[in-house]
Amino acid sequence: MAESQLQKLKYGDELMEAAEQIARGKTGRPPAAVRIYFEETGKMKNASTTLLLCKFCHKEIAGRAISLEGHLKKCPNAPEEARPPKGAKKEKVPRSASDMAFGGGHGNGNGGVKGEHKHSMKKLCTVTTSMEGKFRNLLVPKLAAIQSLHLMLRDKRSSHLQFKHHADRLMRIMAEEALAVCAVEFATVWTPNGMEYSGMRPNNNLCAVSIQRSGDCLLEQVLQCDPSVSVGKLLIQRDETSAEKTPILFYSKLPPRLPTFDRVLLLDPMLATGGSAMMAIQLLRNAGVDEANIVLVNVVSCPVGLSYIFDTFPSIKILTSAIDPDLNANKSVLPGLGSFGDRYYNTTN
């Protein structure tokens, strides 16, 4: 059949069937044009270069499948079984008063969620900045990796292995930062290329005291960075039956020469009310450790706990990777990441 003879091709049953299959695809929109085989050239060619004749209303239409679909929707003579299915209209979800308060979205159901998310993220940044300005001994590393790891830790869908993997990565960063904070000696060395390089020399007179059991996660990372660090243990748990979550000391094992260390790292991933950390700091002070030589290291803290500790011990240093703005009725940080110890050791319900 010559190509000129195909300039007007009757919309036959086979072509209609092919177009109908495309029109009724999963997406509702055909991905490509209908193609026709030309015997004269032996090649396939897009039907969009020709004009087709609808067999129902006998009108000429463009040959692209999208146009065929559109024509079938409007063709007055086409039977219902040949028409593409009509897509269901999406109902607009009414925005609640809280969504309106956050000012999110523009006429869609997710607007309030987006607005709330932007509001909470802005609040996180504002709290961190204000707390750093308020307390000169508060250290919050600004690393892109920390934010990415926090995303995985805070995701409630993260499995135990995912949580542990990303928690170890984050705590390794915090361990390195903590050891850097403990450096007290400035030194200059010569490189193999005959050039000078200056910096703070790592301190080898350190002690790390973990508040069990979550503190042991941080302790493991500190020991991987510096195996020579001396170790102390404190078992302090909150009384969950009390309204104020009063801390209770169950066990204490500290090195005898604790006051002689240049720095003492106090390790506890979560700082909420600050009760457990305050008790641990007081135990270190009673053992003879100078307040200025204590570095509290944690993953997530909040203004309530930070203010409580700094108001009592202003010379202490606190290194944290995030500051969450609020506490809930159960005295847990918000937005938080759940129970760190339970998620890390896989003891959740």
CSV table of C-alpha atoms in Angstrom, one decimal:
chain,number,residue,atom,x,y,z
A,1,MET,CA,0.0,0.0,0.0
A,2,ALA,CA,1.5,3.4,-1.0
A,3,GLU,CA,2.1,6.0,1.6
A,4,SER,CA,-0.1,8.5,-0.3
A,5,GLN,CA,-3.0,6.1,-0.1
A,6,LEU,CA,-2.7,6.2,3.7
A,7,GLN,CA,-3.2,9.9,4.0
A,8,LYS,CA,-6.8,9.1,4.9
A,9,LEU,CA,-7.1,5.7,6.6
A,10,LYS,CA,-10.4,4.4,7.9
A,11,TYR,CA,-10.3,4.0,11.6
A,12,GLY,CA,-10.5,0.2,11.4
A,13,ASP,CA,-11.3,-2.3,14.2
A,14,GLU,CA,-7.6,-3.3,14.8
A,15,LEU,CA,-6.4,0.2,15.1
A,16,MET,CA,-9.4,1.1,17.3
A,17,GLU,CA,-8.6,-1.9,19.5
A,18,ALA,CA,-4.9,-0.8,19.9
A,19,ALA,CA,-5.9,2.7,20.7
A,20,GLU,CA,-8.5,1.5,23.2
A,21,GLN,CA,-5.9,-0.6,25.0
A,22,ILE,CA,-3.5,2.4,25.2
A,23,ALA,CA,-6.3,4.7,26.4
A,24,ARG,CA,-7.2,2.2,29.1
A,25,GLY,CA,-3.7,1.7,30.4
A,26,LYS,CA,-2.7,2.0,34.1
A,27,THR,CA,-1.8,5.7,33.8
A,28,GLY,CA,-4.9,6.7,31.9
A,29,ARG,CA,-2.7,8.4,29.4
A,30,PRO,CA,-1.0,6.6,26.5
A,31,PRO,CA,2.8,6.9,26.5
A,32,ALA,CA,3.4,6.9,22.8
A,33,ALA,CA,1.9,7.4,19.4
A,34,VAL,CA,0.0,4.7,17.4
A,35,ARG,CA,2.4,3.4,14.8
A,36,ILE,CA,1.4,2.1,11.3
A,37,TYR,CA,3.4,-0.3,9.0
A,38,PHE,CA,4.0,1.0,5.5
A,39,GLU,CA,4.5,-1.9,3.0
A,40,GLU,CA,6.1,0.3,0.4
A,41,THR,CA,9.0,1.3,2.7
A,42,GLY,CA,8.9,-1.6,5.0
A,43,LYS,CA,9.1,0.7,8.0
A,44,MET,CA,6.9,1.6,10.9
A,45,LYS,CA,5.8,5.2,11.1
A,46,ASN,CA,3.9,7.3,13.6
A,47,ALA,CA,0.3,7.7,12.7
A,48,SER,CA,0.5,11.4,13.8
A,49,THR,CA,1.8,12.2,10.3
A,50,THR,CA,-1.5,11.0,8.8
A,51,LEU,CA,-5.1,11.9,9.3
A,52,LEU,CA,-7.4,9.1,10.6
A,53,LEU,CA,-11.1,8.8,10.1
A,54,CYS,CA,-13.2,7.9,13.1
A,55,LYS,CA,-15.4,4.9,12.3
A,56,PHE,CA,-18.1,6.2,14.7
A,57,CYS,CA,-18.6,9.8,13.6
A,58,HIS,CA,-16.5,9.7,10.3
A,59,LYS,CA,-14.6,12.8,11.3
A,60,GLU,CA,-10.9,13.3,10.6
A,61,ILE,CA,-8.7,13.3,13.7
A,62,ALA,CA,-5.0,13.5,14.4
A,63,GLY,CA,-3.3,10.1,14.6
A,64,ARG,CA,-1.5,10.5,18.0
A,65,ALA,CA,-2.9,8.2,20.6
A,66,ILE,CA,-3.4,11.1,23.0
A,67,SER,CA,-5.6,12.8,20.5
A,68,LEU,CA,-7.5,9.5,19.8
A,69,GLU,CA,-8.2,9.2,23.5
A,70,GLY,CA,-9.4,12.8,23.7
A,71,HIS,CA,-11.6,12.3,20.6
A,72,LEU,CA,-13.2,9.1,22.0
A,73,LYS,CA,-14.2,11.0,25.1
A,74,LYS,CA,-16.1,13.5,23.1
A,75,CYS,CA,-17.3,11.5,20.1
A,76,PRO,CA,-21.1,11.6,20.1
A,77,ASN,CA,-21.5,8.3,18.3
A,78,ALA,CA,-18.9,6.2,20.2
A,79,PRO,CA,-20.4,3.5,22.5
A,80,GLU,CA,-19.5,3.6,26.2
A,81,GLU,CA,-17.3,0.5,26.0
A,82,ALA,CA,-15.1,2.3,23.5
A,83,ARG,CA,-14.7,5.5,25.6
A,84,PRO,CA,-11.7,5.8,28.0
A,85,PRO,CA,-12.6,5.6,31.6
A,86,LYS,CA,-13.2,9.0,33.3
A,87,GLY,CA,-10.7,9.8,36.1
A,88,ALA,CA,-12.3,10.3,39.5
A,89,LYS,CA,-12.1,13.9,40.7
A,90,LYS,CA,-10.0,14.4,43.8
A,91,GLU,CA,-12.0,15.8,46.7
A,92,LYS,CA,-10.5,18.8,48.4
A,93,VAL,CA,-9.8,18.0,52.0
A,94,PRO,CA,-11.0,20.9,54.2
A,95,ARG,CA,-8.2,22.5,56.1
A,96,SER,CA,-8.5,22.5,59.9
A,97,ALA,CA,-8.1,25.5,62.1
A,98,SER,CA,-4.6,24.3,63.1
A,99,ASP,CA,-3.6,24.0,59.5
A,100,MET,CA,-4.8,27.5,58.9
A,101,ALA,CA,-2.8,28.7,61.9
A,102,PHE,CA,0.4,27.3,60.4
A,103,GLY,CA,-0.4,28.9,57.1
A,104,GLY,CA,0.6,25.9,55.0
A,105,GLY,CA,-0.6,24.9,51.6
A,106,HIS,CA,-2.5,26.4,48.8
A,107,GLY,CA,-5.8,24.6,48.5
A,108,ASN,CA,-4.5,21.0,48.9
A,109,GLY,CA,-4.9,18.5,51.7
A,110,ASN,CA,-1.2,18.4,52.5
A,111,GLY,CA,-0.9,22.2,53.0
A,112,GLY,CA,-1.3,22.1,56.7
A,113,VAL,CA,1.2,19.3,57.1
A,114,LYS,CA,3.8,21.2,55.1
A,115,GLY,CA,3.1,24.3,57.0
A,116,GLU,CA,3.5,22.5,60.3
A,117,HIS,CA,6.7,20.9,59.2
A,118,LYS,CA,8.2,24.2,58.1
A,119,HIS,CA,7.1,25.7,61.4
A,120,SER,CA,8.7,22.9,63.5
A,121,MET,CA,11.9,23.0,61.5
A,122,LYS,CA,12.2,26.7,61.9
A,123,LYS,CA,11.6,26.4,65.6
A,124,LEU,CA,14.4,23.8,65.9
A,125,CYS,CA,16.9,26.2,64.2
A,126,THR,CA,15.7,29.1,66.4
A,127,VAL,CA,16.0,27.2,69.6
A,128,THR,CA,19.6,26.0,68.7
A,129,THR,CA,20.7,29.5,67.9
A,130,SER,CA,19.2,31.0,71.0
A,131,MET,CA,20.7,28.4,73.3
A,132,GLU,CA,24.1,28.7,71.8
A,133,GLY,CA,24.0,32.5,72.3
A,134,LYS,CA,22.8,32.0,75.9
A,135,PHE,CA,25.4,29.5,77.0
A,136,ARG,CA,29.0,29.9,75.9
A,137,ASN,CA,30.0,26.4,76.9
A,138,LEU,CA,27.3,24.8,74.7
A,139,LEU,CA,28.8,23.1,71.6
A,140,VAL,CA,26.6,22.0,68.7
A,141,PRO,CA,28.6,20.8,65.6
A,142,LYS,CA,27.3,22.1,62.3
A,143,LEU,CA,27.7,19.1,60.0
A,144,ALA,CA,25.5,18.1,57.1
A,145,ALA,CA,26.1,14.4,58.0
A,146,ILE,CA,24.5,15.0,61.5
A,147,GLN,CA,21.2,16.2,60.0
A,148,SER,CA,21.0,13.3,57.6
A,149,LEU,CA,21.7,10.8,60.4
A,150,HIS,CA,19.1,12.4,62.6
A,151,LEU,CA,16.5,12.0,59.9
A,152,MET,CA,17.0,8.2,60.0
A,153,LEU,CA,17.1,8.0,63.8
A,154,ARG,CA,13.9,10.0,64.2
A,155,ASP,CA,12.0,8.0,61.5
A,156,LYS,CA,9.7,5.6,63.4
A,157,ARG,CA,9.8,3.2,60.4
A,158,SER,CA,13.5,2.6,60.9
A,159,SER,CA,14.2,-1.0,61.9
A,160,HIS,CA,16.4,-1.9,64.8
A,161,LEU,CA,19.4,-2.6,62.5
A,162,GLN,CA,18.8,0.7,60.7
A,163,PHE,CA,18.6,2.7,63.9
A,164,LYS,CA,21.7,1.0,65.4
A,165,HIS,CA,23.7,1.5,62.2
A,166,HIS,CA,22.9,5.2,61.9
A,167,ALA,CA,23.2,5.8,65.7
A,168,ASP,CA,26.7,4.3,65.7
A,169,ARG,CA,27.7,6.6,62.8
A,170,LEU,CA,26.3,9.6,64.6
A,171,MET,CA,27.9,8.7,67.9
A,172,ARG,CA,31.2,8.1,66.2
A,173,ILE,CA,31.1,11.7,65.0
A,174,MET,CA,30.2,12.9,68.5
A,175,ALA,CA,33.0,10.8,70.0
A,176,GLU,CA,35.6,12.4,67.7
A,177,GLU,CA,34.2,15.9,68.4
A,178,ALA,CA,34.4,15.2,72.2
A,179,LEU,CA,38.0,14.0,72.0
A,180,ALA,CA,38.8,17.2,70.0
A,181,VAL,CA,37.2,19.3,72.8
A,182,CYS,CA,39.4,17.6,75.3
A,183,ALA,CA,42.7,18.6,73.5
A,184,VAL,CA,44.6,21.0,75.7
A,185,GLU,CA,48.1,21.2,74.1
A,186,PHE,CA,49.0,23.2,71.0
A,187,ALA,CA,51.7,21.5,69.0
A,188,THR,CA,53.6,22.0,65.7
A,189,VAL,CA,54.9,19.1,63.6
A,190,TRP,CA,56.9,18.7,60.4
A,191,THR,CA,55.3,16.9,57.5
A,192,PRO,CA,57.2,14.5,55.2
A,193,ASN,CA,57.3,17.2,52.6
A,194,GLY,CA,59.4,19.5,55.0
A,195,MET,CA,56.5,21.8,55.9
A,196,GLU,CA,55.2,22.8,59.3
A,197,TYR,CA,51.7,22.0,60.5
A,198,SER,CA,50.1,23.2,63.7
A,199,GLY,CA,47.1,22.0,65.7
A,200,MET,CA,45.8,20.7,69.0
A,201,ARG,CA,47.5,17.4,70.1
A,202,PRO,CA,45.1,14.7,71.2
A,203,ASN,CA,44.9,14.3,75.0
A,204,ASN,CA,45.9,10.9,76.4
A,205,ASN,CA,44.9,11.6,80.0
A,206,LEU,CA,41.1,11.1,79.7
A,207,CYS,CA,38.3,9.3,81.5
A,208,ALA,CA,34.9,8.4,80.0
A,209,VAL,CA,32.0,7.8,82.4
A,210,SER,CA,28.9,6.3,80.9
A,211,ILE,CA,25.4,6.6,82.4
A,212,GLN,CA,24.1,3.1,81.7
A,213,ARG,CA,22.6,1.7,79.7
A,214,SER,CA,22.3,4.1,76.8
A,215,GLY,CA,25.6,5.8,77.7
A,216,ASP,CA,27.4,2.5,76.9
A,217,CYS,CA,26.6,3.1,73.2
A,218,LEU,CA,28.6,6.3,73.2
A,219,LEU,CA,31.3,4.8,75.3
A,220,GLU,CA,31.9,2.1,72.7
A,221,GLN,CA,32.5,4.7,70.0
A,222,VAL,CA,34.8,6.7,72.3
A,223,LEU,CA,36.9,3.6,73.0
A,224,GLN,CA,37.1,2.8,69.2
A,225,CYS,CA,38.5,6.3,68.7
A,226,ASP,CA,40.9,6.1,71.7
A,227,PRO,CA,41.3,2.7,73.4
A,228,SER,CA,43.5,4.2,76.1
A,229,VAL,CA,40.7,6.1,77.7
A,230,SER,CA,39.9,5.1,81.3
A,231,VAL,CA,36.3,4.0,82.0
A,232,GLY,CA,33.8,4.7,84.8
A,233,LYS,CA,30.2,3.4,85.1
A,234,LEU,CA,27.1,4.9,86.6
A,235,LEU,CA,23.6,3.3,86.6
A,236,ILE,CA,21.1,6.0,87.1
A,237,GLN,CA,17.4,5.5,86.0
A,238,ARG,CA,14.4,7.7,86.2
A,239,ASP,CA,11.5,6.8,88.5
A,240,GLU,CA,8.8,6.5,85.9
A,241,THR,CA,6.1,6.4,88.6
A,242,SER,CA,6.9,9.9,89.8
A,243,ALA,CA,5.5,13.0,88.0
A,244,GLU,CA,8.9,14.7,88.0
A,245,LYS,CA,10.8,11.5,86.8
A,246,THR,CA,13.1,11.6,89.8
A,247,PRO,CA,16.5,10.0,89.1
A,248,ILE,CA,17.7,7.1,91.2
A,249,LEU,CA,21.3,5.9,91.6
A,250,PHE,CA,21.6,2.1,91.5
A,251,TYR,CA,25.4,1.6,90.8
A,252,SER,CA,28.6,3.6,90.8
A,253,LYS,CA,32.1,2.5,89.8
A,254,LEU,CA,34.6,5.3,89.2
A,255,PRO,CA,38.4,5.2,88.7
A,256,PRO,CA,40.3,5.9,92.0
A,257,ARG,CA,42.4,8.6,90.4
A,258,LEU,CA,39.4,10.4,88.8
A,259,PRO,CA,40.5,13.9,89.9
A,260,THR,CA,43.9,13.5,88.1
A,261,PHE,CA,42.4,13.3,84.6
A,262,ASP,CA,42.7,16.3,82.4
A,263,ARG,CA,39.1,15.8,81.2
A,264,VAL,CA,36.2,13.6,82.1
A,265,LEU,CA,33.6,12.7,79.4
A,266,LEU,CA,30.2,12.1,80.8
A,267,LEU,CA,28.2,10.1,78.3
A,268,ASP,CA,24.4,10.0,78.0
A,269,PRO,CA,22.6,10.1,74.6
A,270,MET,CA,19.4,11.9,75.8
A,271,LEU,CA,19.2,15.0,78.0
A,272,ALA,CA,15.5,15.8,78.8
A,273,THR,CA,14.9,17.2,82.2
A,274,GLY,CA,18.5,16.9,83.1
A,275,GLY,CA,17.9,15.0,86.4
A,276,SER,CA,20.1,12.0,85.6
A,277,ALA,CA,22.9,14.2,84.2
A,278,MET,CA,22.7,16.5,87.2
A,279,MET,CA,23.0,13.6,89.6
A,280,ALA,CA,26.0,12.2,87.6
A,281,ILE,CA,27.8,15.6,87.6
A,282,GLN,CA,27.3,15.9,91.3
A,283,LEU,CA,28.8,12.5,91.8
A,284,LEU,CA,31.9,13.5,89.8
A,285,ARG,CA,32.2,16.7,91.7
A,286,ASN,CA,32.0,14.8,95.0
A,287,ALA,CA,34.8,12.5,93.7
A,288,GLY,CA,37.0,15.6,93.2
A,289,VAL,CA,36.6,16.4,89.5
A,290,ASP,CA,36.8,20.1,88.7
A,291,GLU,CA,33.6,21.4,87.1
A,292,ALA,CA,35.5,22.9,84.2
A,293,ASN,CA,37.0,19.5,83.4
A,294,ILE,CA,33.7,17.8,82.8
A,295,VAL,CA,32.3,17.4,79.2
A,296,LEU,CA,28.8,16.1,78.9
A,297,VAL,CA,28.3,14.4,75.6
A,298,ASN,CA,24.8,13.5,74.2
A,299,VAL,CA,22.9,13.1,71.0
A,300,VAL,CA,19.7,15.0,71.7
A,301,SER,CA,19.1,17.7,74.4
A,302,CYS,CA,16.4,20.3,75.2
A,303,PRO,CA,16.4,23.8,76.7
A,304,VAL,CA,14.9,22.6,80.0
A,305,GLY,CA,17.8,20.2,80.7
A,306,LEU,CA,20.4,22.5,79.4
A,307,SER,CA,19.2,25.5,81.5
A,308,TYR,CA,19.0,23.3,84.6
A,309,ILE,CA,22.6,22.1,84.3
A,310,PHE,CA,24.2,25.4,83.2
A,311,ASP,CA,22.4,27.3,86.0
A,312,THR,CA,24.0,25.0,88.6
A,313,PHE,CA,27.3,24.3,86.8
A,314,PRO,CA,28.1,27.2,84.5
A,315,SER,CA,31.7,26.0,83.8
A,316,ILE,CA,30.8,22.6,82.5
A,317,LYS,CA,30.9,21.9,78.7
A,318,ILE,CA,28.0,20.3,76.9
A,319,LEU,CA,28.4,18.8,73.5
A,320,THR,CA,25.2,17.8,71.7
A,321,SER,CA,24.2,17.1,68.1
A,322,ALA,CA,20.7,18.5,68.3
A,323,ILE,CA,18.5,20.6,70.6
A,324,ASP,CA,14.8,19.8,70.5
A,325,PRO,CA,12.5,22.5,71.7
A,326,ASP,CA,9.9,20.8,73.9
A,327,LEU,CA,9.1,18.1,76.5
A,328,ASN,CA,5.8,16.2,76.5
A,329,ALA,CA,3.8,15.2,79.5
A,330,ASN,CA,6.0,12.1,80.0
A,331,LYS,CA,9.1,14.4,80.2
A,332,SER,CA,10.4,13.1,76.8
A,333,VAL,CA,12.0,15.5,74.3
A,334,LEU,CA,9.9,16.6,71.3
A,335,PRO,CA,10.1,15.9,68.4
A,336,GLY,CA,12.6,13.4,69.8
A,337,LEU,CA,13.4,10.0,68.5
A,338,GLY,CA,11.7,7.7,71.1
A,339,SER,CA,13.5,5.7,73.7
A,340,PHE,CA,17.1,5.6,72.6
A,341,GLY,CA,18.1,2.6,74.7
A,342,ASP,CA,15.1,0.5,73.7
A,343,ARG,CA,15.5,1.2,70.0
A,344,TYR,CA,19.3,0.7,70.1
A,345,TYR,CA,19.2,-2.6,72.1
A,346,ASN,CA,15.9,-3.8,70.4
A,347,THR,CA,13.9,-4.0,73.6
A,348,THR,CA,10.9,-2.1,72.3
A,349,ASN,CA,7.4,-3.6,72.8
